[in-house]
Tab-separated table of C-alpha atoms in Angstrom:
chain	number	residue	atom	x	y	z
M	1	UNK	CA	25.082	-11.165	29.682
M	2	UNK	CA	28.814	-10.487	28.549
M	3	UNK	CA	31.032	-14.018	27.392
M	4	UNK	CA	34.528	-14.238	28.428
M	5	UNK	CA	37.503	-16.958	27.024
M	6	UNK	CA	39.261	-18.793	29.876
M	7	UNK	CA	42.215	-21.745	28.621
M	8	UNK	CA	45.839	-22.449	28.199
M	9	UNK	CA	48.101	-22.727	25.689
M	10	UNK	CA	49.352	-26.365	25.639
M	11	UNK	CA	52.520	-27.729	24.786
M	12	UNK	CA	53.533	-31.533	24.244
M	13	UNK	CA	57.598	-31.595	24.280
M	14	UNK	CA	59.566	-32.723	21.710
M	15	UNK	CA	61.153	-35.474	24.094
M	16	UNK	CA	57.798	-36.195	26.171
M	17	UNK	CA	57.502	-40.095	27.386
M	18	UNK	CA	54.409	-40.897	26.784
M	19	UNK	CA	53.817	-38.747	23.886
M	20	UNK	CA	50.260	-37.685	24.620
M	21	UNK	CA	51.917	-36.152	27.478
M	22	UNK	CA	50.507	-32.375	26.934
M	23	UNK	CA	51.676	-30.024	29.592
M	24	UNK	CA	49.840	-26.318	30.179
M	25	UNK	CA	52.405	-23.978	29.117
M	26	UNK	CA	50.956	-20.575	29.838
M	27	UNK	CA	47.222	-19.696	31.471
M	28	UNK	CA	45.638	-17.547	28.854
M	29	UNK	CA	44.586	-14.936	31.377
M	30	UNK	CA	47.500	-13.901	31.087
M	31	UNK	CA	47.887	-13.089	27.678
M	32	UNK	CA	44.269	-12.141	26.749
M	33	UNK	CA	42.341	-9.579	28.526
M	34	UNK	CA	40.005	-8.790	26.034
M	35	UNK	CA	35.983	-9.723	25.454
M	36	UNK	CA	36.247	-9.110	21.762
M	37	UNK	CA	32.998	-11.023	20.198
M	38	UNK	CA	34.163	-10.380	16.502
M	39	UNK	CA	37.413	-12.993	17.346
M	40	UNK	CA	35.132	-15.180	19.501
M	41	UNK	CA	33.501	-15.866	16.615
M	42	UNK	CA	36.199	-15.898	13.849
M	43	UNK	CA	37.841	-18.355	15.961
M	44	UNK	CA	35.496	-20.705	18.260
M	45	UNK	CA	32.340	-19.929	16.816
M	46	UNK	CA	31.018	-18.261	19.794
M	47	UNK	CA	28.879	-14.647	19.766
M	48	UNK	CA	29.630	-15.244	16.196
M	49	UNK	CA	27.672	-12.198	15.282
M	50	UNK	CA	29.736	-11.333	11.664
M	51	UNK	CA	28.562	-14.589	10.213
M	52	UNK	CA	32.294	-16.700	9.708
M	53	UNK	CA	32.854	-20.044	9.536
M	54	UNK	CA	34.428	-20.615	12.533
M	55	UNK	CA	37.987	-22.213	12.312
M	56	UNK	CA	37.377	-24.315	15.662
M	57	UNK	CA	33.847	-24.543	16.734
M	58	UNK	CA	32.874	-27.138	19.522
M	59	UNK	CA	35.583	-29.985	19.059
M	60	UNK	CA	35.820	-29.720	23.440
M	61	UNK	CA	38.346	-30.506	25.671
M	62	UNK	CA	41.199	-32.403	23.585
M	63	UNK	CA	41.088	-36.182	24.546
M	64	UNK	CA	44.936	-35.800	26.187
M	65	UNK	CA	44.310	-32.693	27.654
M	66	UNK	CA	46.619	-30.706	30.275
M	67	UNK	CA	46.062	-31.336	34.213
M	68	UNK	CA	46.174	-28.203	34.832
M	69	UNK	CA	43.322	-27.300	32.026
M	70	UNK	CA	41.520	-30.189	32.896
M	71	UNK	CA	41.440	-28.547	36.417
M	72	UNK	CA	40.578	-25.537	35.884
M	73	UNK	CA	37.698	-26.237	33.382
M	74	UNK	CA	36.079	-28.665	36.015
M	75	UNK	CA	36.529	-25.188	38.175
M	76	UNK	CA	33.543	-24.173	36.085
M	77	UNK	CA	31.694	-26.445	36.347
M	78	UNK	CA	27.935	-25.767	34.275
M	79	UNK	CA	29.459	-22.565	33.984
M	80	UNK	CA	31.835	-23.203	30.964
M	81	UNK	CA	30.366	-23.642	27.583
M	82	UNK	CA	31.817	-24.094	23.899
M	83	UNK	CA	34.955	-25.709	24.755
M	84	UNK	CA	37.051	-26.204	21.896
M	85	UNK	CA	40.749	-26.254	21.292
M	86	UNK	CA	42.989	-25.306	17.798
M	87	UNK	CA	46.732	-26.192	17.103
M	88	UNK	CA	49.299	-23.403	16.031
M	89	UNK	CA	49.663	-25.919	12.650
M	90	UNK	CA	46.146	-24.533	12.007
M	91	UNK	CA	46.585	-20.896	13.189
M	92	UNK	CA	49.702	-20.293	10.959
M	93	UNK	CA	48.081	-21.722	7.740
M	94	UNK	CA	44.429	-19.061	8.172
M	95	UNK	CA	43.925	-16.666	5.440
M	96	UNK	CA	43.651	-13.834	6.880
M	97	UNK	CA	41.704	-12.215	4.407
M	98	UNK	CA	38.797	-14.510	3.878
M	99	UNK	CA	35.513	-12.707	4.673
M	100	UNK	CA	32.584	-13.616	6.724
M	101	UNK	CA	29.773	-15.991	4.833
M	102	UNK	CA	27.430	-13.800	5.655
M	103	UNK	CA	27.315	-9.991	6.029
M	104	UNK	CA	27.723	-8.570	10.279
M	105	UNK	CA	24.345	-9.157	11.714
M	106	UNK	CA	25.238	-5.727	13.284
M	107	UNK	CA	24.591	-2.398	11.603
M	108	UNK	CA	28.260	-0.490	11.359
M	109	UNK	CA	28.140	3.757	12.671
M	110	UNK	CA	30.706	6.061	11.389
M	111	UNK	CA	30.960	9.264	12.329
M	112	UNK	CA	32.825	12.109	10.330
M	113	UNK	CA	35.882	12.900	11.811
M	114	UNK	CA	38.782	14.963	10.411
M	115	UNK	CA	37.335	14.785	7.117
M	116	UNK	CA	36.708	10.925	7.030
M	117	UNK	CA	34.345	8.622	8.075
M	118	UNK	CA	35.401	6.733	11.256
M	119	UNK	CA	33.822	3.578	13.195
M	120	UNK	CA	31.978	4.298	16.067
M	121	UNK	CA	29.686	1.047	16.874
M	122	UNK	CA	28.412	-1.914	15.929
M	123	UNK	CA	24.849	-2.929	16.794
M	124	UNK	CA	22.194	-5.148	16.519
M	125	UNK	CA	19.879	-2.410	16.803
M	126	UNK	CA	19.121	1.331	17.671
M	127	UNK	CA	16.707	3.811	17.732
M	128	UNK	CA	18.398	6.558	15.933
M	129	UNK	CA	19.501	3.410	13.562
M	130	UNK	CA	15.474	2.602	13.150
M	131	UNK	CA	14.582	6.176	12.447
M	132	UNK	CA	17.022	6.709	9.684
M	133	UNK	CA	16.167	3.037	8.015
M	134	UNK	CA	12.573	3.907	8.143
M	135	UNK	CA	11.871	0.907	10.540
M	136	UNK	CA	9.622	1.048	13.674
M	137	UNK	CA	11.507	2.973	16.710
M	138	UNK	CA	11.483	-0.354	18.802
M	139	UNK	CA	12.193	-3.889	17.324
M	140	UNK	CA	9.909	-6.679	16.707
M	141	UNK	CA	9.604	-9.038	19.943
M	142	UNK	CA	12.192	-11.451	20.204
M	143	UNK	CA	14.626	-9.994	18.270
M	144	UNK	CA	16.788	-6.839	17.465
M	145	UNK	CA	18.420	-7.164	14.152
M	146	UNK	CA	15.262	-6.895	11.968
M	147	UNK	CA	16.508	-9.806	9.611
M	148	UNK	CA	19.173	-7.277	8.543
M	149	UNK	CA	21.273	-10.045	6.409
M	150	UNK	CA	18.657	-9.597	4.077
M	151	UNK	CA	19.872	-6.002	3.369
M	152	UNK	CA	22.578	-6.110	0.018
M	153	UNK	CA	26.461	-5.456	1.811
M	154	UNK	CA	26.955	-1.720	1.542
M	155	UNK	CA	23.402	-0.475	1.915
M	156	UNK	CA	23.481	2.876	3.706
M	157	UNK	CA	21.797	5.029	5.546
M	158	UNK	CA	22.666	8.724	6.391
M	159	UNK	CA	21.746	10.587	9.628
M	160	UNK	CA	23.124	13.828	9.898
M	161	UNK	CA	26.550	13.293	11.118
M	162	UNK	CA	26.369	9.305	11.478
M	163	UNK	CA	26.777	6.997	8.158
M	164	UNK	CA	25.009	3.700	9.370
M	165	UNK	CA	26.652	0.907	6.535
M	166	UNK	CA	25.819	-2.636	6.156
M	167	UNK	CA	29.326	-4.639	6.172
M	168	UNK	CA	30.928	-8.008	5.889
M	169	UNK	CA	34.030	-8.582	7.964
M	170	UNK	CA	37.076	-9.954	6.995
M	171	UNK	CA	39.173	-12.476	9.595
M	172	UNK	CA	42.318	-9.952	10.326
M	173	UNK	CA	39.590	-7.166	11.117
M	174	UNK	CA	38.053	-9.358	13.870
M	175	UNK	CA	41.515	-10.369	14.781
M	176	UNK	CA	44.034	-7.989	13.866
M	177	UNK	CA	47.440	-9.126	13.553
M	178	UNK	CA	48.873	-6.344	15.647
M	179	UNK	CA	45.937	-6.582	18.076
M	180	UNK	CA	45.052	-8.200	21.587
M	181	UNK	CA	45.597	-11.828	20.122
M	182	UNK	CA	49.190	-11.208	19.007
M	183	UNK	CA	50.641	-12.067	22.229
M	184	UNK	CA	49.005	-15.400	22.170
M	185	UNK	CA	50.334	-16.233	18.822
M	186	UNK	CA	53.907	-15.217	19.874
M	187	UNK	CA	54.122	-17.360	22.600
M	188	UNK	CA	52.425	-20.153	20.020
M	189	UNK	CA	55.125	-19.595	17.861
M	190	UNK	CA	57.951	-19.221	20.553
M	191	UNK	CA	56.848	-22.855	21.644
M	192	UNK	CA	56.012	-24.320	18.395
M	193	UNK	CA	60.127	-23.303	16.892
M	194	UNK	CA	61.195	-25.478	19.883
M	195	UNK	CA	58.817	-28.527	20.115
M	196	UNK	CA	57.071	-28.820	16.360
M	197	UNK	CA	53.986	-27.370	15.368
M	198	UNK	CA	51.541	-29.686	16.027
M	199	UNK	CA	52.665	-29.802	19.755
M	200	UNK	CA	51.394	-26.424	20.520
M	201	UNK	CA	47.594	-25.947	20.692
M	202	UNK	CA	45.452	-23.582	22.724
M	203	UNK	CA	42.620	-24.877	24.542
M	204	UNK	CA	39.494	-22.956	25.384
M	205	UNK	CA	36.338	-22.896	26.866
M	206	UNK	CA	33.762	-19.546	27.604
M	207	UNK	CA	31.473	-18.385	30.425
M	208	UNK	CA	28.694	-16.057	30.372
């Protein structure tokens, strides 16, 4: 069963009386459309399947959260899972670069096009996968990766046309900086020149 993000961005103006007045500045449905499990994880921890330390992993609801996210969470009732929330203070200061602590629990497929190896998949596990490892055509009850973080980072396997590569992720290839989470971080950093930096947080929770 498939997760999906649901939140807001939050703001707190500059001028707000009381100050832990936070107000829901845009729904993030509609800014993200994507399901991309890479970022879940990178970000929140969730389907966290490339092994990162998660920047903001189960903190839930902020304590002065929005109305309107308040709202709309209860909406969900047992429904909504891993709530969490990060501020753009934190989202401007991530490197980037750092990789995953572990290597992808998934097993990376290229295919050769144009003279050069291009991404295909990532997956826990597949039979064509199994036959070129040397492993047994179905997996092992109860699970699908085979323990594969025990397999060195850039172990290969070859398969006719299809490179199979063990690989560890970096942060900007789960969440590329000119991919689906750039408008998010626009309108972060729209709100956050106006009202301060640590008044402009996005708060989140997931459903499967």
């Amino acid at each position: 069963m498939g997760a999906d993000i649901h939140g807001f961005i939050e703001c707190r103006s500059r001028w707000a009386e009381p100050e832990d007045a936070w107000s829901a500045a845009v729904d993030l449905d509609l800014l993200y459309l994507g399901r991309n499990y890479d970022a879940f994880g990178c970000l929140f921890g969730v389907r966290n399947y490339a092994g990162f330390a998660p920047l903001a992993a189960e903190r839930g609801l902020p304590e002065w959260v929005s109305d309107a996210a308040r709202a709309d969470f209860d909406d969900w009732g047992s429904g909504a899972h891993s709530s969490s929330w990060i501020g753009w203070s934190e989202v401007k200061c991530v490197d980037w670069d750092e990789p995953g602590e572990t290597t992808d629990r998934r097993i990376h497929a290229y295919e050769m096009v144009d003279g050069a190896w291009a991404l295909v998949s990532k997956a826990a596990w597949s039979a064509r996968f199994a036959k070129a490892a040397g492993l047994p055509l179905h997996p092992p009850t109860g699970t699908a990766d085979y323990g594969r973080t025990d397999w060195p980072e850039g172990t290969e396997w070859r398969d006719g046309d299809r490179l199979y590569r063990v690989e560890r992720m970096t942060r900007r290839e789960a969440v590329p900086t000119d991919g689906e989470w750039k408008p998010v971080w626009s309108v972060m950093e729209a709100l956050a020149a106006v009202h301060g930096d640590e008044n402009v947080r996005l708060t989140v929770w997931f459903d499967n």
